Coordinates of C-alpha atoms and ligand atoms in Angstrom, one line a residue:
M1 CA -11.7 39.8 -2.0
S2 CA -13.2 40.2 -5.6
V3 CA -14.2 36.7 -7.6
K4 CA -12.2 35.9 -10.9
P5 CA -14.9 35.1 -13.5
T6 CA -13.7 32.1 -15.3
R7 CA -16.6 32.5 -18.1
N8 CA -17.0 28.1 -18.1
R9 CA -16.0 28.0 -21.4
Y10 CA -16.7 24.3 -21.6
L11 CA -20.4 24.9 -21.3
Q12 CA -20.4 27.2 -24.6
D13 CA -21.4 25.2 -27.8
G14 CA -18.3 25.4 -30.0
S15 CA -15.7 24.6 -27.0
R16 CA -13.2 22.3 -26.6
A17 CA -14.8 20.3 -24.1
A18 CA -18.0 19.8 -26.5
E19 CA -15.7 18.6 -29.3
L20 CA -14.3 16.3 -26.6
H21 CA -17.9 15.2 -25.4
N22 CA -18.9 14.4 -28.9
T23 CA -16.1 12.3 -29.6
A24 CA -16.1 10.8 -26.4
R25 CA -20.2 9.8 -26.1
E26 CA -18.9 8.0 -29.6
V27 CA -16.8 5.3 -27.6
L28 CA -18.0 5.3 -24.1
P29 CA -21.4 5.2 -22.9
G30 CA -22.6 8.2 -22.4
G31 CA -19.4 9.7 -23.1
N32 CA -18.3 8.6 -19.6
T33 CA -15.7 6.1 -17.9
R34 CA -16.4 7.1 -14.4
Q35 CA -20.1 8.0 -13.0
S36 CA -18.4 10.3 -10.1
V37 CA -17.3 12.6 -12.9
W38 CA -20.2 13.1 -14.7
T39 CA -22.0 16.3 -14.8
S40 CA -24.7 17.7 -17.1
P41 CA -24.6 18.4 -20.1
R42 CA -21.2 17.6 -20.5
P43 CA -18.0 17.8 -18.3
T44 CA -15.0 19.9 -18.2
Y45 CA -11.9 18.0 -19.4
A46 CA -8.9 18.7 -17.4
V47 CA -5.6 19.3 -19.2
A48 CA -3.0 20.2 -16.8
G49 CA -3.1 20.7 -12.7
N50 CA -0.7 22.7 -10.7
G51 CA -0.5 22.8 -6.9
C52 CA -4.3 23.7 -5.8
R53 CA -5.3 24.6 -9.6
V54 CA -6.5 22.6 -12.8
T55 CA -6.8 24.1 -16.2
D56 CA -9.3 22.4 -18.6
A57 CA -9.2 21.9 -22.4
D58 CA -10.7 25.8 -22.8
G59 CA -8.1 27.4 -21.1
D60 CA -10.0 28.0 -17.7
T61 CA -8.0 27.8 -14.7
R62 CA -9.6 27.1 -11.0
V63 CA -9.0 26.1 -7.5
D64 CA -9.3 22.3 -7.3
F65 CA -10.9 21.4 -3.8
V66 CA -11.8 18.0 -5.6
N67 CA -8.1 16.4 -5.3
N68 CA -9.3 13.5 -7.3
Y69 CA -12.3 12.9 -4.9
T70 CA -9.7 13.3 -1.8
S71 CA -6.9 11.2 -2.9
L72 CA -4.3 14.5 -4.0
I73 CA -3.2 15.5 -0.5
H74 CA -0.5 17.3 -2.3
G75 CA -2.6 19.0 -5.0
H76 CA -1.0 18.2 -8.4
G77 CA 2.2 17.9 -10.0
N78 CA 4.0 17.8 -6.5
Q79 CA 7.8 17.8 -7.4
Q80 CA 9.1 15.7 -4.4
I81 CA 6.7 13.0 -5.6
A82 CA 6.8 13.7 -9.2
A83 CA 11.2 13.2 -9.1
A84 CA 10.7 9.9 -6.9
V85 CA 8.0 8.1 -9.3
R86 CA 10.7 9.6 -12.3
E87 CA 13.8 7.7 -10.6
Q88 CA 11.5 4.7 -10.1
L89 CA 10.2 4.8 -14.0
S90 CA 13.6 4.1 -15.7
E91 CA 14.3 1.2 -12.9
G92 CA 11.1 -0.7 -13.5
T93 CA 7.4 -0.3 -13.1
A94 CA 6.3 -3.4 -11.6
F95 CA 7.9 -6.8 -11.3
G96 CA 6.7 -10.1 -10.5
L97 CA 8.6 -10.1 -7.4
P98 CA 7.8 -8.1 -4.1
T99 CA 10.3 -4.7 -3.7
P100 CA 11.6 -2.7 -0.5
W101 CA 9.2 -0.1 -0.6
E102 CA 5.8 -2.2 -0.1
I103 CA 7.5 -3.3 3.4
E104 CA 8.5 0.9 3.9
L105 CA 5.0 1.9 3.1
A106 CA 3.3 -1.2 5.4
S107 CA 5.7 -0.2 8.6
L108 CA 4.3 3.3 7.7
L109 CA 1.1 2.6 8.3
V110 CA 1.8 0.2 11.0
D111 CA 3.7 2.6 13.1
R112 CA 1.1 5.5 12.7
V113 CA -2.3 3.7 12.9
E114 CA -3.0 2.4 16.3
T115 CA -5.1 -0.6 15.2
I116 CA -3.2 -1.9 12.3
Q117 CA -0.6 -4.5 13.1
Q118 CA -0.1 -5.7 9.4
V119 CA -1.1 -4.8 6.0
R120 CA -2.0 -6.2 3.0
F121 CA -2.1 -3.8 -0.6
T122 CA -4.6 -4.1 -3.3
N123 CA -5.2 -1.3 -6.1
S124 CA -7.8 0.4 -5.4
G125 CA -10.4 1.4 -2.6
S126 CA -13.1 -1.0 -3.7
E127 CA -10.6 -3.8 -3.4
A128 CA -9.7 -3.2 -0.1
V129 CA -13.2 -3.2 1.1
M130 CA -14.3 -6.2 -1.0
M131 CA -10.7 -7.9 0.5
A132 CA -11.5 -7.0 4.1
V133 CA -14.8 -8.1 3.9
K134 CA -13.8 -11.3 2.2
V135 CA -10.9 -12.1 5.2
A136 CA -13.6 -11.1 7.5
R137 CA -15.9 -14.2 6.3
A138 CA -12.8 -16.3 6.4
F139 CA -11.9 -15.3 9.9
T140 CA -15.6 -15.9 11.2
G141 CA -16.7 -18.8 8.9
R142 CA -20.0 -16.9 8.4
S143 CA -20.8 -14.9 4.9
R144 CA -23.4 -12.0 6.1
I145 CA -22.6 -8.4 6.2
A146 CA -24.0 -5.7 7.5
K147 CA -23.9 -2.0 6.2
F148 CA -25.0 1.5 6.8
E149 CA -28.0 3.0 4.6
G150 CA -26.8 5.3 1.8
C151 CA -23.1 4.4 2.4
Y152 CA -20.8 4.7 -0.5
H153 CA -18.1 1.7 -0.2
G154 CA -16.9 0.9 -3.6
A155 CA -17.9 -1.6 -6.6
Y156 CA -18.4 -4.6 -4.3
D157 CA -22.0 -6.2 -4.7
P158 CA -22.4 -6.8 -0.8
V159 CA -21.7 -3.0 0.1
E160 CA -23.5 -1.4 -2.9
V161 CA -26.8 -2.6 -0.9
S162 CA -29.1 0.6 -0.3
Q163 CA -26.4 2.5 -1.6
A164 CA -28.6 5.2 -3.1
P165 CA -32.7 4.8 -1.6
D166 CA -34.9 7.7 -1.7
P167 CA -38.5 7.6 0.1
S168 CA -40.3 5.9 -2.0
N169 CA -38.4 2.8 -1.3
W170 CA -36.5 3.0 1.8
G171 CA -38.6 1.6 4.2
P172 CA -39.3 2.4 8.2
P173 CA -36.2 4.8 9.6
E174 CA -35.4 2.3 12.2
E175 CA -35.3 -0.9 9.8
P176 CA -34.0 0.6 6.2
T177 CA -35.2 -2.0 3.6
P178 CA -32.1 -3.8 1.6
L179 CA -32.3 -2.4 -1.5
P180 CA -30.7 -3.6 -5.1
F181 CA -28.1 -0.8 -6.4
Y182 CA -28.9 -2.1 -9.8
P183 CA -30.9 -4.6 -12.0
G184 CA -29.7 -8.3 -11.4
H185 CA -28.0 -7.0 -7.9
P186 CA -27.3 -10.7 -6.3
G187 CA -27.5 -11.5 -2.7
V188 CA -29.3 -8.7 -1.6
S189 CA -31.1 -10.7 1.4
D190 CA -27.9 -11.6 2.8
V191 CA -27.1 -7.7 4.0
T192 CA -28.2 -6.1 6.7
V193 CA -28.7 -2.5 6.2
L194 CA -28.3 -0.2 9.5
P195 CA -29.4 3.1 10.2
F196 CA -26.3 5.3 10.7
N197 CA -26.3 7.4 13.8
D198 CA -28.8 5.0 15.3
L199 CA -27.3 3.0 18.0
E200 CA -30.2 1.4 19.6
N201 CA -31.8 0.0 15.8
S202 CA -28.2 -0.8 14.8
V203 CA -27.7 -2.9 18.2
R204 CA -31.6 -4.6 17.3
L205 CA -30.8 -5.3 13.9
I206 CA -26.8 -6.8 14.9
E207 CA -28.3 -8.7 17.4
R208 CA -30.9 -10.2 15.3
D209 CA -28.6 -11.4 12.6
A210 CA -25.6 -12.2 14.7
D211 CA -25.1 -15.7 14.3
T212 CA -24.5 -15.3 10.9
L213 CA -23.1 -12.0 10.5
A214 CA -19.3 -12.2 9.5
A215 CA -18.7 -8.0 9.4
V216 CA -20.4 -4.9 10.3
V217 CA -18.8 -2.3 7.6
V218 CA -18.7 1.7 8.4
D219 CA -16.9 4.8 7.2
P220 CA -17.1 7.2 10.2
L221 CA -17.4 10.2 7.8
P222 CA -19.7 8.8 5.2
Q223 CA -19.3 11.5 2.0
R224 CA -22.0 10.2 -0.4
A225 CA -24.6 10.0 2.6
G226 CA -23.7 13.4 3.5
L227 CA -20.1 13.7 5.4
M228 CA -21.8 13.8 8.6
P229 CA -19.5 12.7 11.1
A230 CA -20.0 9.0 13.1
E231 CA -21.0 10.2 16.9
P232 CA -18.1 8.6 19.0
E233 CA -21.0 6.7 21.4
F234 CA -22.3 5.4 18.3
L235 CA -19.3 4.0 17.2
Q236 CA -18.0 2.7 20.6
G237 CA -21.6 0.9 20.9
L238 CA -20.8 -0.7 17.4
R239 CA -17.5 -1.5 19.0
D240 CA -19.1 -3.1 21.8
I241 CA -21.9 -5.0 20.2
T242 CA -19.8 -6.6 17.5
K243 CA -17.1 -8.2 19.8
K244 CA -19.6 -9.4 22.3
H245 CA -21.0 -11.6 19.3
G246 CA -17.6 -12.1 17.3
I247 CA -18.4 -10.0 14.4
V248 CA -15.6 -8.3 12.4
L249 CA -15.7 -4.3 12.6
I250 CA -14.5 -3.1 10.0
F251 CA -14.3 0.8 8.7
D252 CA -14.0 2.0 5.5
E253 CA -11.3 4.9 5.6
V254 CA -10.6 4.9 1.9
M255 CA -11.6 8.7 2.2
S256 CA -11.4 9.5 5.8
F257 CA -7.8 8.3 6.4
R258 CA -6.7 11.8 5.0
L259 CA -8.1 13.5 8.2
A260 CA -5.3 12.7 10.6
P261 CA -1.9 10.4 11.0
G262 CA -3.9 8.0 12.7
G263 CA -6.8 8.2 10.4
V264 CA -10.2 9.2 11.6
Q265 CA -10.7 6.5 13.8
S266 CA -8.0 8.5 16.2
L267 CA -10.2 11.4 16.2
L268 CA -13.9 9.6 16.6
G269 CA -12.6 6.4 18.2
G270 CA -14.0 3.0 17.3
S271 CA -11.2 0.8 17.6
P272 CA -12.1 -1.3 14.2
D273 CA -10.3 -4.7 13.7
L274 CA -9.5 -4.0 10.2
T275 CA -9.7 -1.0 8.5
A276 CA -9.7 -0.2 4.6
I277 CA -7.4 2.5 3.1
A278 CA -7.0 4.0 -0.4
K279 CA -6.2 7.1 -2.1
I280 CA -3.8 9.3 -0.1
I281 CA -1.6 6.7 0.5
G282 CA -0.6 6.1 -3.0
G283 CA 0.5 9.6 -3.5
G284 CA -1.6 10.3 -6.7
F285 CA -1.9 6.6 -7.9
P286 CA -3.9 3.8 -7.9
V287 CA -4.1 2.0 -4.4
G288 CA -5.3 0.1 -1.8
A289 CA -4.9 -1.6 1.6
V290 CA -6.5 -3.3 4.4
G291 CA -4.5 -3.0 7.6
G292 CA -5.6 -4.3 11.1
R293 CA -5.5 -7.4 13.5
A294 CA -2.7 -9.8 12.5
D295 CA -4.9 -13.1 13.6
I296 CA -7.2 -11.8 11.0
L297 CA -4.8 -10.9 8.2
D298 CA -3.3 -14.1 9.0
F299 CA -5.7 -15.9 6.4
F300 CA -3.9 -14.2 3.5
N301 CA -0.8 -15.8 5.0
P302 CA 0.4 -17.8 1.8
S303 CA 2.5 -20.7 4.1
K304 CA -0.3 -20.6 6.8
K305 CA -1.3 -24.2 7.7
G306 CA -5.1 -25.3 7.5
P307 CA -7.9 -22.5 5.8
K308 CA -6.8 -19.5 4.2
L309 CA -7.5 -17.2 1.7
P310 CA -5.3 -17.0 -1.3
H311 CA -5.0 -13.3 -2.9
A312 CA -3.5 -12.2 -6.0
G313 CA -3.3 -8.9 -7.7
T314 CA -0.9 -7.8 -10.5
F315 CA -0.3 -4.4 -9.4
N316 CA -0.3 -5.1 -5.8
G317 CA 2.3 -3.2 -3.9
N318 CA 3.8 -2.1 -7.5
P319 CA 6.6 0.0 -6.8
V320 CA 5.6 3.3 -8.6
T321 CA 2.8 3.7 -6.4
M322 CA 4.6 2.4 -3.1
I323 CA 7.3 5.1 -4.0
A324 CA 4.8 7.9 -4.5
G325 CA 2.6 6.9 -1.5
L326 CA 5.9 6.8 1.0
T327 CA 7.1 10.1 -0.5
A328 CA 3.5 11.6 0.1
M329 CA 3.2 10.2 3.2
Q330 CA 6.6 10.7 4.8
M331 CA 5.6 14.5 4.3
M332 CA 2.6 14.4 5.9
S333 CA 3.6 15.7 9.3
D334 CA 1.5 16.0 12.5
E335 CA 1.6 20.0 12.2
E336 CA 0.8 19.9 8.4
Y337 CA -2.2 17.4 9.4
Q338 CA -3.3 20.1 11.8
R339 CA -2.6 23.2 9.3
L340 CA -5.0 21.3 6.7
A341 CA -7.7 21.1 9.7
R342 CA -7.5 24.7 10.7
L343 CA -8.3 25.5 7.1
G344 CA -11.5 23.3 7.4
D345 CA -12.5 24.6 10.1
R346 CA -12.4 28.3 8.6
V347 CA -14.3 26.9 5.4
R348 CA -16.5 25.5 7.8
D349 CA -16.7 28.4 10.4
E350 CA -16.7 31.0 8.1
G351 CA -18.8 29.5 5.5
N352 CA -22.0 28.7 7.8
A353 CA -21.3 32.6 9.4
L354 CA -21.7 34.2 6.0
F355 CA -25.0 31.9 5.0
E356 CA -26.2 32.9 8.5
R357 CA -25.8 36.7 8.0
S358 CA -27.4 36.6 4.3
G359 CA -30.2 34.2 5.6
A360 CA -29.1 31.6 2.8
N361 CA -30.8 28.2 3.4
W362 CA -27.5 26.4 3.1
Q363 CA -25.0 24.9 5.2
I364 CA -21.5 23.3 5.5
N365 CA -20.3 20.2 7.5
G366 CA -17.4 18.0 7.4
L367 CA -14.3 17.3 9.7
S368 CA -10.5 18.3 9.9
N369 CA -9.9 19.0 5.9
M370 CA -13.0 17.5 4.4
F371 CA -16.7 19.6 4.4
R372 CA -19.6 19.7 2.0
L373 CA -22.1 22.2 1.3
H374 CA -25.5 21.4 1.8
P375 CA -28.5 23.4 0.4
N376 CA -30.8 23.4 3.5
S377 CA -30.1 24.3 7.2
R378 CA -31.5 21.4 9.0
E379 CA -29.7 19.1 11.0
L380 CA -27.8 16.4 9.7
R381 CA -27.3 13.1 11.4
N382 CA -27.6 10.3 8.6
Y383 CA -28.5 10.1 5.0
R384 CA -32.3 10.7 5.6
D385 CA -31.7 13.9 6.9
A386 CA -29.7 14.7 3.9
W387 CA -31.3 13.2 1.1
R388 CA -32.3 16.2 -1.5
D389 CA -35.6 16.3 -2.9
E390 CA -35.8 18.0 -6.3
D391 CA -35.9 21.8 -5.3
E392 CA -32.7 20.8 -3.6
T393 CA -31.1 19.0 -6.4
R394 CA -31.5 21.7 -8.5
R395 CA -30.4 24.4 -6.0
A396 CA -27.1 21.8 -5.4
G397 CA -26.4 21.6 -9.2
A398 CA -26.9 25.7 -10.1
M399 CA -24.2 26.0 -7.2
Y400 CA -21.7 23.8 -8.9
H401 CA -22.1 25.6 -11.9
A402 CA -22.2 29.2 -10.2
L403 CA -18.7 28.1 -8.3
M404 CA -17.3 26.8 -11.5
A405 CA -18.0 30.0 -13.3
R406 CA -15.9 31.9 -10.1
G407 CA -13.0 30.0 -10.6
V408 CA -14.0 27.3 -7.6
M409 CA -14.2 23.5 -8.2
L410 CA -15.9 21.5 -5.7
T411 CA -17.3 17.9 -6.5
P412 CA -20.9 18.2 -8.4
D413 CA -22.6 17.0 -5.1
G414 CA -20.9 19.6 -3.1
M415 CA -17.7 17.7 -1.4
G416 CA -14.5 19.9 -0.9
N417 CA -11.1 18.9 0.6
I418 CA -7.9 20.7 1.5
S419 CA -4.5 19.9 0.0
T420 CA -1.0 20.8 1.3
A421 CA -0.6 23.2 -1.9
M422 CA -3.4 24.9 -0.2
D423 CA -3.2 28.2 2.3
D424 CA -5.3 31.1 3.6
S425 CA -5.5 32.8 0.8
V426 CA -7.4 30.1 -0.9
V427 CA -10.0 29.4 1.6
D428 CA -10.8 33.5 1.0
E429 CA -11.0 32.7 -2.7
L430 CA -13.7 29.9 -1.8
L431 CA -15.7 32.1 0.8
A432 CA -15.8 34.9 -1.9
A433 CA -17.0 32.6 -4.7
L434 CA -19.4 30.8 -2.2
G435 CA -20.9 34.5 -1.0
D436 CA -21.1 35.6 -4.7
A437 CA -23.0 32.3 -5.6
V438 CA -25.3 31.9 -3.0
N439 CA -27.1 35.3 -4.2
E440 CA -27.4 34.1 -7.9
V441 CA -28.6 30.3 -6.8
D442 CA -31.4 31.7 -4.6
S443 CA -32.2 34.9 -6.1
Ligands
LIG501 C1 -15.5 5.7 1.4 C2 -15.2 4.9 0.3 N1 -15.2 3.7 0.2 C3 -14.6 3.0 -0.9 C4 -14.3 3.7 -2.6 C5 -13.7 3.3 -3.4 O1 -12.5 3.5 -3.7 P1 -11.9 3.3 -5.4 O2 -12.9 4.4 -5.8 O3 -10.4 3.7 -4.9 O4 -12.1 1.7 -5.6 C6 -14.6 5.3 -1.9 C7 -14.4 6.2 -3.2 O5 -14.3 7.1 -3.6 C8 -15.0 6.0 -1.3 O6 -15.4 7.3 -0.6

């Protein structure tokens, strides 16, 4: 298959993107209001999406493997979701009352996920993780949490600890140093930082702090840390040790819930007490949810006698999000999950075969319908393995621009995911672009 160049007009002086970015820099810090969409020297600005393609402000169209960071499982402008939302828009977008649709979406999640007995809605993945941690604290009467080095769980202080360490400060691999994420970051010493996929040392550190630990938070497929799957015996080991000490095991499936009808836990195991979900369950609108054990979530129950955790939120369970999410989730049959996973397998298998044939120092990892491109070929089991030095960072940046110029959009750090708007021909486009780009980047 031949590659269609897009010319990357957004990078040219005098482009519409340059004009927009100049104005943006006056009113938004650095011209940006969302770190993850920042690219140097400027981002491309989206003006329209259609299925699996996005058109930018300079008129270039690319295949979108970002899908708003995994949230758009049906791609852009899905007509069924749009019709359902349009109908609700004229009936009212939010009320100071519950609506029937929050019950329907909660019921769907309870039906599909074995460990979810009840659900509490929020407006983002960050809030979902935050409320999961808070309710774990209320349930255990303890306040400390443990999380894994280099893993991203949104913008809540305790889970931001050691989010982006580097070799100059990360400490010994068997006991990562808890590090602040920003100047003034509070409560860093109240967080135990664990090494991912290292059960022996994780168990040792959890046992050390067991009396004060409310929760262990783990993403079984942590994208920012490198998208390496948690090993099933590692997840089972975390389940066993947390159970032994009455610590709440929280899975962050904000992204990885998209991998299977029962979430990533149905693929890798681990049986969490609570699961934070978001992204795809909002059908393209802002959303979050905590699901899990009814006895823990009962701390949110306003009629509960005794200690409880009051939780408000102006847009929790708003009908637009609930209807969009319900429509999106109802459209996801088992067969469709399998089809997307098969396309993801093709990206990994054929992409890696292509690199091997050409001797390129690249690899693609991930699971099911999520994948990530790495500028190296070493074994990746944790954040430290995937950490990029200066040269790898430069090559990854060059690859992003080279793929953009060939009409393919991944995230700047190389993550992609498959939507239902994609088929084999789109995977062919990606593979052709990769084969071509790798020659340019490493020549
Ligand atoms: C694993 C994980 N947790 C939490 C979050 C935060 O979700 P949100 O951006 O909806 O606040 C994200 C966002 O990408 C995520 O990937």
